[in-house]
Coordinates of C-alpha atoms in Angstrom, one line a residue:
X2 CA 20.9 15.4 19.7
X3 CA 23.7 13.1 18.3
X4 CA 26.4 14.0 20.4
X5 CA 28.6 10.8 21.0
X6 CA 25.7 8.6 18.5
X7 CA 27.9 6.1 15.9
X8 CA 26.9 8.2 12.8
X9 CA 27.2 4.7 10.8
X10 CA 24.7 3.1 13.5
X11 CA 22.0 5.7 13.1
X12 CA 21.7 6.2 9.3
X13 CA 21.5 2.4 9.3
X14 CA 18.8 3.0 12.1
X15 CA 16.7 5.1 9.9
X16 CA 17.4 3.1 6.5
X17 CA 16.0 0.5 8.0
X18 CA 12.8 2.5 9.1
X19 CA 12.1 3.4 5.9
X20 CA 12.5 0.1 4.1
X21 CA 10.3 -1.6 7.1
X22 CA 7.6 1.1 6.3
X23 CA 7.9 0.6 2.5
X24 CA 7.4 -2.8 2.7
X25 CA 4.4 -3.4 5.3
X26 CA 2.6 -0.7 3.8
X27 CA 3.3 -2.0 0.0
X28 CA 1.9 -5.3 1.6
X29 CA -0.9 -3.4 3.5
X30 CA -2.2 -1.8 0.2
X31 CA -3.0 -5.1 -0.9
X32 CA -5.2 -6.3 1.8
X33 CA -8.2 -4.7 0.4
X34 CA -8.4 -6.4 -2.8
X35 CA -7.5 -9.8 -1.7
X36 CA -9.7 -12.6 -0.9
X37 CA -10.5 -14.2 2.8
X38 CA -7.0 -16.2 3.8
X39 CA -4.6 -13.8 1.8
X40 CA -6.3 -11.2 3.2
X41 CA -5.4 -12.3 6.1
X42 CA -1.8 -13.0 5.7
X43 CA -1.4 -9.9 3.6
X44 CA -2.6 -8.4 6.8
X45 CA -0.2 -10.1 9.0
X46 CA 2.6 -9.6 6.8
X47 CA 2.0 -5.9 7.2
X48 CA 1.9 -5.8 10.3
X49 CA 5.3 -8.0 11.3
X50 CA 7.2 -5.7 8.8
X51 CA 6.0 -2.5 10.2
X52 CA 6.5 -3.8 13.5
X53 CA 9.8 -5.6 13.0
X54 CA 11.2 -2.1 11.5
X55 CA 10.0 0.3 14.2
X56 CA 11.2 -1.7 16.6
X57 CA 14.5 -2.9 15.4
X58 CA 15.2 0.8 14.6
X59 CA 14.6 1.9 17.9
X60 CA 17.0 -0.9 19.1
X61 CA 19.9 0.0 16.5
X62 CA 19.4 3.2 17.6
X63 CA 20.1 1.8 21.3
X64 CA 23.5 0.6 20.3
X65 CA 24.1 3.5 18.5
X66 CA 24.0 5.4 21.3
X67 CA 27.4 6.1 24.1
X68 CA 25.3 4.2 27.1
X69 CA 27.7 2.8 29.4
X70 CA 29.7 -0.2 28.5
X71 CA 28.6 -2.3 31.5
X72 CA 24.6 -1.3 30.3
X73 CA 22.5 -5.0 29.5
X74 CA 19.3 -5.1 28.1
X75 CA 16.2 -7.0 30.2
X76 CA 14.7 -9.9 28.0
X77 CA 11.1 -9.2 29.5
X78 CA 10.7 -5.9 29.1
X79 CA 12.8 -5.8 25.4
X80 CA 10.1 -8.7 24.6
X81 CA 7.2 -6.4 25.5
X82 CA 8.4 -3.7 23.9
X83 CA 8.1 -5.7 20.4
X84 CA 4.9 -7.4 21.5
X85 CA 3.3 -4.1 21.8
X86 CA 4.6 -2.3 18.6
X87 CA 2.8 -5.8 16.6
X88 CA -0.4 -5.4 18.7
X89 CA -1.1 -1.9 18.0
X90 CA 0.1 -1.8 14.6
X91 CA -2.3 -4.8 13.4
X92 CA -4.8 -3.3 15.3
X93 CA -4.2 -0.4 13.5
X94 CA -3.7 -1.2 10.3
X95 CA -7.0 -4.0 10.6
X96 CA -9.4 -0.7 11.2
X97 CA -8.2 1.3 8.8
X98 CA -8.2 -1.7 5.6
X99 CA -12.3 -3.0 6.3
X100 CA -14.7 -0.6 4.4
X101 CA -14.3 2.6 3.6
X102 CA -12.8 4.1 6.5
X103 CA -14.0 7.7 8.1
X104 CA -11.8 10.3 8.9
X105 CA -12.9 9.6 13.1
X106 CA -11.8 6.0 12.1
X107 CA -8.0 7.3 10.7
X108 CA -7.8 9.6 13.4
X109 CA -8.4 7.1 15.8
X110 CA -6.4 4.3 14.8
X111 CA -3.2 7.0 14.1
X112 CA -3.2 7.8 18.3
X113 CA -3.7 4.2 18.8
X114 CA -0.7 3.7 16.9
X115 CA 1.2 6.5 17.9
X116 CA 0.8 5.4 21.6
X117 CA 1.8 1.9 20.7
X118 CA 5.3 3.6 19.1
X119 CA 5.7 5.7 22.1
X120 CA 5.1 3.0 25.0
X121 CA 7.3 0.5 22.8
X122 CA 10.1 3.5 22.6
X123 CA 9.9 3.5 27.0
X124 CA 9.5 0.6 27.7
X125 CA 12.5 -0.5 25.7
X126 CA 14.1 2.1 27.3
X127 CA 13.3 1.0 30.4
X128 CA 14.5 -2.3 30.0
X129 CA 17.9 -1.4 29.8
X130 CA 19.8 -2.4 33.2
X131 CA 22.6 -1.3 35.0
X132 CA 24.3 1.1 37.6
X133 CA 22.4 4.1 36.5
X134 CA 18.7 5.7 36.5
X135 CA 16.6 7.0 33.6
X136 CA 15.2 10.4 33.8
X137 CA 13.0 11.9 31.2
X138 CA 12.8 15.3 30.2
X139 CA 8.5 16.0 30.1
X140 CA 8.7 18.6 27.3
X141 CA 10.6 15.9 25.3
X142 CA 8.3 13.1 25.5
X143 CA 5.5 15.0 24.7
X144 CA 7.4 16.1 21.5
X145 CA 8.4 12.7 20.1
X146 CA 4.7 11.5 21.3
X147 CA 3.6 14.2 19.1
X148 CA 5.4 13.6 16.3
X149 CA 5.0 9.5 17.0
X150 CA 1.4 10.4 16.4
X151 CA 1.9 12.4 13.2
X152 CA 3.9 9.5 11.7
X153 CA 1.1 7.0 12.4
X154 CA -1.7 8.9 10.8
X155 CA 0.8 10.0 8.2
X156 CA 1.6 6.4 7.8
X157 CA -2.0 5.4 7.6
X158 CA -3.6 8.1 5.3
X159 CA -0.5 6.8 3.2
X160 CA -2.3 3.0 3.3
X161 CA -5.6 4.3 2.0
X162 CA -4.2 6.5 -0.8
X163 CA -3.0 3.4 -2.1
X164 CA 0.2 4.8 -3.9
X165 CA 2.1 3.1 -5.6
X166 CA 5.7 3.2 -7.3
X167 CA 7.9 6.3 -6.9
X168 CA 5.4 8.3 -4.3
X169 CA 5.0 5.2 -2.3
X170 CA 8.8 5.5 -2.2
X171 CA 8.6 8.6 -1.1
X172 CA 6.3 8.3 1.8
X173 CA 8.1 5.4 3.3
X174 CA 11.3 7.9 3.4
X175 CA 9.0 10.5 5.0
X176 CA 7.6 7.7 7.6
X177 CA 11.0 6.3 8.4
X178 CA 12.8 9.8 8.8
X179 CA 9.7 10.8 11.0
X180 CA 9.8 7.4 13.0
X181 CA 13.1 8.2 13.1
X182 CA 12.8 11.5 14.6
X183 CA 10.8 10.2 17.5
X184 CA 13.2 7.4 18.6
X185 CA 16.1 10.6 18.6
X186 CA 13.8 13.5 19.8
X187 CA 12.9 10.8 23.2
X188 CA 16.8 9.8 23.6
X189 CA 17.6 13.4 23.6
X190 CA 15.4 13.9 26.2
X191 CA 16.7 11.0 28.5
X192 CA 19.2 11.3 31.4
X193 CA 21.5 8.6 32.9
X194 CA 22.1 9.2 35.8
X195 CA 24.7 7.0 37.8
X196 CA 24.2 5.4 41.2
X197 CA 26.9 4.3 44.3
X198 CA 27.7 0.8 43.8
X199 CA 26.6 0.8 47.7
X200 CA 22.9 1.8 46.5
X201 CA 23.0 -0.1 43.2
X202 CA 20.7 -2.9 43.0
X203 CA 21.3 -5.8 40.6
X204 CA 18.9 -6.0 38.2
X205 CA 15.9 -8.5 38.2
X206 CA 15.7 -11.0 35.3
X207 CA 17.4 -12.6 32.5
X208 CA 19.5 -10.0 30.8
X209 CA 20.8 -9.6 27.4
X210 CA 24.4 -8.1 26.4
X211 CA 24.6 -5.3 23.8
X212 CA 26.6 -8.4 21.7
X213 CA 23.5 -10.3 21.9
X214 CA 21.1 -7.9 21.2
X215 CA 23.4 -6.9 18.0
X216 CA 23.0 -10.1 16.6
X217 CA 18.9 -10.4 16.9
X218 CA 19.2 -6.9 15.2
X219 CA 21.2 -7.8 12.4
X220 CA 19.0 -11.0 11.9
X221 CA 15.9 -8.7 11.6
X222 CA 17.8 -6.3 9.2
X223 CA 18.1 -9.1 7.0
X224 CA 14.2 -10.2 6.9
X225 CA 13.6 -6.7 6.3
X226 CA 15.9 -6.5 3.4
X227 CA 14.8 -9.3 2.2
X228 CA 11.0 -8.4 2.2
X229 CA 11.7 -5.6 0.4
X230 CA 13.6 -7.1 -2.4
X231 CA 11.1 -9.7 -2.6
X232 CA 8.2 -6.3 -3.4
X233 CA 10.7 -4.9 -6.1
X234 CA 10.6 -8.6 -7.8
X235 CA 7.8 -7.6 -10.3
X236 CA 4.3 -9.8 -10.8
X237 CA 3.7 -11.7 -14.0
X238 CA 1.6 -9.8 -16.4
X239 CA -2.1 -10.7 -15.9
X240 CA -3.3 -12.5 -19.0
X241 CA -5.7 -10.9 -21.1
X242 CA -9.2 -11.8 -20.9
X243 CA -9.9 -12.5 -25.0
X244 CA -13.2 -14.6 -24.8
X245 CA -15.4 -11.4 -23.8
X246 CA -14.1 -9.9 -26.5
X247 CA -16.2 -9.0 -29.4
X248 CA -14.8 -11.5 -32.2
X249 CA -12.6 -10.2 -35.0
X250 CA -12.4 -6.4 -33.7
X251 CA -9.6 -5.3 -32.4
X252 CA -7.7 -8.5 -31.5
X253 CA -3.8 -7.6 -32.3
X254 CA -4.6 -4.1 -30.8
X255 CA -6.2 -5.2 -27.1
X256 CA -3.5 -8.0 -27.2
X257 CA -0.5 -5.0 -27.8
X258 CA -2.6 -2.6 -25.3
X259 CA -3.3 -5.2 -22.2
X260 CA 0.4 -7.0 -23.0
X261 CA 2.7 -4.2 -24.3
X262 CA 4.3 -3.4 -27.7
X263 CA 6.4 -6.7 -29.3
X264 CA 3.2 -9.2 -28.2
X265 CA 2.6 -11.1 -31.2
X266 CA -0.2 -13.2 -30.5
X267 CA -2.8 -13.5 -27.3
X268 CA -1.9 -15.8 -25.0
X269 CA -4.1 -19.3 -24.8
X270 CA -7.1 -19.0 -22.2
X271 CA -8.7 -22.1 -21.5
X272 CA -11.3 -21.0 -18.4
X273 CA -15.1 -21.3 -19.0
X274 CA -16.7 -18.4 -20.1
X275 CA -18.6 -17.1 -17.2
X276 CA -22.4 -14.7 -17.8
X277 CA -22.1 -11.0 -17.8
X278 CA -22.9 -9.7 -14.4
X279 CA -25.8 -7.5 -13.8
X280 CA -24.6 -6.5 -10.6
X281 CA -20.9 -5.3 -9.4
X282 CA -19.7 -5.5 -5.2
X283 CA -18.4 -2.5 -4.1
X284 CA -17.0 -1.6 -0.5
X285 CA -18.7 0.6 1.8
X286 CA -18.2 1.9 5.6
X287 CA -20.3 -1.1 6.8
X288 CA -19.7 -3.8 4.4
X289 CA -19.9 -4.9 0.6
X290 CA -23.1 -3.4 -1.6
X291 CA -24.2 -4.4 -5.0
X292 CA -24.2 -1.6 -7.5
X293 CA -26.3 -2.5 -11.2
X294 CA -24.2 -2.6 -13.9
X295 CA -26.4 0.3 -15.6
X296 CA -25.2 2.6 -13.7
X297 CA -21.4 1.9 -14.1
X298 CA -20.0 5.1 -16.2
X299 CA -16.7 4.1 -16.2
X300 CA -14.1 1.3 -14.3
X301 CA -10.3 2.3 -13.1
X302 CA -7.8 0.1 -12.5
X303 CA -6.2 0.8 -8.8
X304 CA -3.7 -1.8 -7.9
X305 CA -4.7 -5.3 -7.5
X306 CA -8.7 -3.8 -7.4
X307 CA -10.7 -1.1 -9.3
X308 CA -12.3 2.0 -8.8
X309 CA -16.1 2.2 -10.2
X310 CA -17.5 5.2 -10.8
X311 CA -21.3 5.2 -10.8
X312 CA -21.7 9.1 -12.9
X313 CA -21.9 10.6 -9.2
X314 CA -18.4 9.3 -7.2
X315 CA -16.1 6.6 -7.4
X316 CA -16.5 3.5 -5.1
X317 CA -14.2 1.0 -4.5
X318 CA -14.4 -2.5 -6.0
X319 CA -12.6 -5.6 -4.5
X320 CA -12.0 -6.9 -8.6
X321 CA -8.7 -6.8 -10.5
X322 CA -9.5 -4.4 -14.2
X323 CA -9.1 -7.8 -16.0
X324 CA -12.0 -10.0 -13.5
X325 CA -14.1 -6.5 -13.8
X326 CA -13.7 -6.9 -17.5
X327 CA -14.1 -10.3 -17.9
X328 CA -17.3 -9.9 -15.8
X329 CA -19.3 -7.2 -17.6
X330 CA -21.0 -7.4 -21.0
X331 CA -19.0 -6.8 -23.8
X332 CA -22.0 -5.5 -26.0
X333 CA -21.9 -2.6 -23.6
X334 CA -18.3 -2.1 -21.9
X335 CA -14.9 -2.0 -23.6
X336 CA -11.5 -1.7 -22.8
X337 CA -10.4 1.6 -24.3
X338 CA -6.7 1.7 -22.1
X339 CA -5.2 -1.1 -20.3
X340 CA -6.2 0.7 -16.7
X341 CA -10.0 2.2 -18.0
X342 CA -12.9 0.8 -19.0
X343 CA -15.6 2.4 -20.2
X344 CA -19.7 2.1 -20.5
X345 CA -20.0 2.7 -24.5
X346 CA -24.0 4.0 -23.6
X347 CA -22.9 6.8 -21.6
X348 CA -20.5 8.0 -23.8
X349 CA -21.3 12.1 -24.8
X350 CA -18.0 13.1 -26.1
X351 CA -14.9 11.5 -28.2
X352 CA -11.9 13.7 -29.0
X353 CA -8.1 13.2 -30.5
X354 CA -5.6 13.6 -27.5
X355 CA -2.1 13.2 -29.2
X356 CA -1.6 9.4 -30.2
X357 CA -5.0 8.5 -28.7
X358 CA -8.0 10.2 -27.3
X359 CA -10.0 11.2 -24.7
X360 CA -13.7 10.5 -24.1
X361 CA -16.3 11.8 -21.3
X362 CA -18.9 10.5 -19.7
X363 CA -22.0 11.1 -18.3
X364 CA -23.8 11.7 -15.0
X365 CA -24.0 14.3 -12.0
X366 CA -19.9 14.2 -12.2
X367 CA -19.3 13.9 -15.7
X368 CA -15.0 12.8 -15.7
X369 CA -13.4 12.0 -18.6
X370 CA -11.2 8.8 -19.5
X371 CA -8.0 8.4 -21.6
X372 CA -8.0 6.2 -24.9
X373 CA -5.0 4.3 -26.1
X374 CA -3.7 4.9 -29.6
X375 CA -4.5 1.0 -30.0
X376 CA -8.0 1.3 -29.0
X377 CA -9.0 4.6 -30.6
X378 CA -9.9 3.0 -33.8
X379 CA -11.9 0.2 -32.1
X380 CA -13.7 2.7 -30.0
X381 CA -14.8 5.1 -32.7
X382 CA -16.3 1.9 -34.7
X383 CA -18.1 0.9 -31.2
X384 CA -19.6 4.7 -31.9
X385 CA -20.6 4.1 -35.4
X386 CA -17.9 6.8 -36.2
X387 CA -15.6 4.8 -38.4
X388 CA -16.0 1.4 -40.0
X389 CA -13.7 -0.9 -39.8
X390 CA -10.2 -1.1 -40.9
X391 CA -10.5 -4.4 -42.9
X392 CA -13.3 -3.5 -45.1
X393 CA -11.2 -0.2 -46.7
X394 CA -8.2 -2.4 -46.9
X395 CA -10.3 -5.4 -49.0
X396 CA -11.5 -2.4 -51.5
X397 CA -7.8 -1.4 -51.7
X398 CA -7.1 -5.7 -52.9
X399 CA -10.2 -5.3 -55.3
X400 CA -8.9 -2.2 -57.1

């Protein structure tokens, strides 16, 4: 399949497949919990990345591969080619990020993908000019349409899982090596096949030397590298929310929790303190609904939103942990790990669990929630199973 390919050329080829997946789908993953205009962009940044690294493999590819020296490269057609990689992937990746999305809605928007990968593969392939013709071997397409396909819904099921870190990592390497594998399983498939110079016919439109393209590729490497340093620059810490907070209990122990070990003090917060919510938004297939607060068991941090579970399933919520916390009553919710929060009514069960605990909670689904070593103290006191800390340690001053 590589016979006469510059090895150097394609591992660079599928590097850069992998680091364009990593980063539009690290920006991708965002989309849901971001507000109107980011939304947006978040969106559009997704989709350029994804884009921009699909398509600029499949043109280092090109130049990795022994077409004739005298072979140019059509402007029109190598324009199209990109244009229609961008179309279909936003398309794509805009279903799949509003609501909850069905399985019909994945499966749909992984072919519309995948047959936006394969006609960007041909007709960049077709673009190429010179004394030949291109012949296609049928079993072949149908191969890397297949496996175009797979990598798209691959891709996508990748976006709604939401990982993050190290298996994020992971699929991206999976989706570049199987983006990858399409470009090479179609270009093993293709014949050149050269042509008299009586019958030749000069090719129509502007055309572009493999020099030229070489040096559009290489700028695109560099955005791509780029964006993806840019994702492994890490956030700011979000501040703690400390005006919810019950006042006196547990101060120095949410502050090390929420901030990590060595934080001395909370940080200032000056924003005005907002009322409790009796209501929290969470997304559904056709929109945003309005859960009561009564019903929340339990709140998990996913990301830059949370996952609400309601004692039955979870449902996604487009708030950060710290907005969620900031926004429910602190008479009745607390902060028992810096990614869970819990519903102290619907608490049935408490246990030790090494350093911290473990605690579960009601409904149809009972589930069960870690507790920091900070918070375990403040938690059992929240149960009336432990007073607190200060009033042994004043007894301990008197005697």
């Amino acid at each position: 399949m590589f016979d006469g390919h510059n090895p150097y050329l394609v591992a660079l080829s599928v590097a850069v497949a992998i680091l364009g997946g990593y980063t539009g789908f690290s920006l991708a993953a965002r989309v849901r919990g971001a507000p109107g205009l980011t939304r947006r962009l978040l969106l559009a940044g997704a989709a350029v990345f994804l884009a921009v690294g699909i398509w600029t493999m499949h043109f280092i590819g090109m130049l990795a591969a022994p077409l004739p020296q005298a072979a140019g490269y059509l402007v029109l057609p190598t324009i199209v080619s990109f244009l229609i990689c961008a179309l279909v992937v936003g398309v794509s990746l805009f279903f799949v990020s509003v609501g909850e999305p069905s399985e019909g809605r994945v499966i749909a928007s992984a072919l519309l993908l995948g047959a936006g990968i394969v006609s960007m593969h041909y007709v960049g392939i077709h673009g190429l000019a010179g004394d030949f013709t291109i012949e296609h071997d049928p079993v072949m397409v149908g191969l890397a349409a297949l496996i175009a396909v797979g990598a798209a819904y691959g891709g996508l099921r990748i976006l709604i899982a939401r990982h993050d870190g190290r298996r994020l990592a992971l699929s991206a390497v999976a989706f570049g090596l199987a983006v990858s594998g399409m470009h090479y399983t179609a270009m093993y498939g293709m014949r050149l096949q050269p042509l008299d110079s009586l019958d030749g016919a000069s090719p129509v439109g502007l055309v572009a030397s493999a020099e030229v393209l070489a040096l559009i590729v290489a700028l695109l490497c560099f955005v791509i590298a780029a964006g993806f340093l840019l994702l492994l620059v890490p956030e700011p810490r979000q501040r703690a929310v400390h005006a919810f907070a019950p006042a006196g209990i547990g101060d120095a122990a949410f502050v090390a929790d929420a901030l990590g070990a060595g934080a001395a003090h909370p940080p200032a917060d000056t924003r005005p303190l907002l009322p409790p919510v009796t209501r929290l938004p969470v997304e559904g297939p056709d929109g945003t609904h309005f859960i009561d607060v009564a019903e929340v068991r339990g709140v998990k941090a996913d990301a830059h939103y949370t996952l609400v579970h309601d004692g039955t399933r979870e449902r996604m919520c487009p708030w950060s942990i710290s907005t969620t916390e900031a926004r429910l009553d602190p008479a009745q919710f607390l902060r028992v790990h810096r990614s869970h929060i819990v519903a102290i009514p619907h608490v049935t069960s408490v246990r030790r669990a090494g350093d911290g605990g473990i605690v579960e909670l009601d409904g149809l689904t009972p589930h069960q929630v870690p507790v920091s070593r900070a918070r375990i103290a403040e938690l059992k006191t929240r149960l009336g199973l432990a007073r607190h800390d200060a009033r042994p340690q004043q007894a301990g001053n008197r005697s």
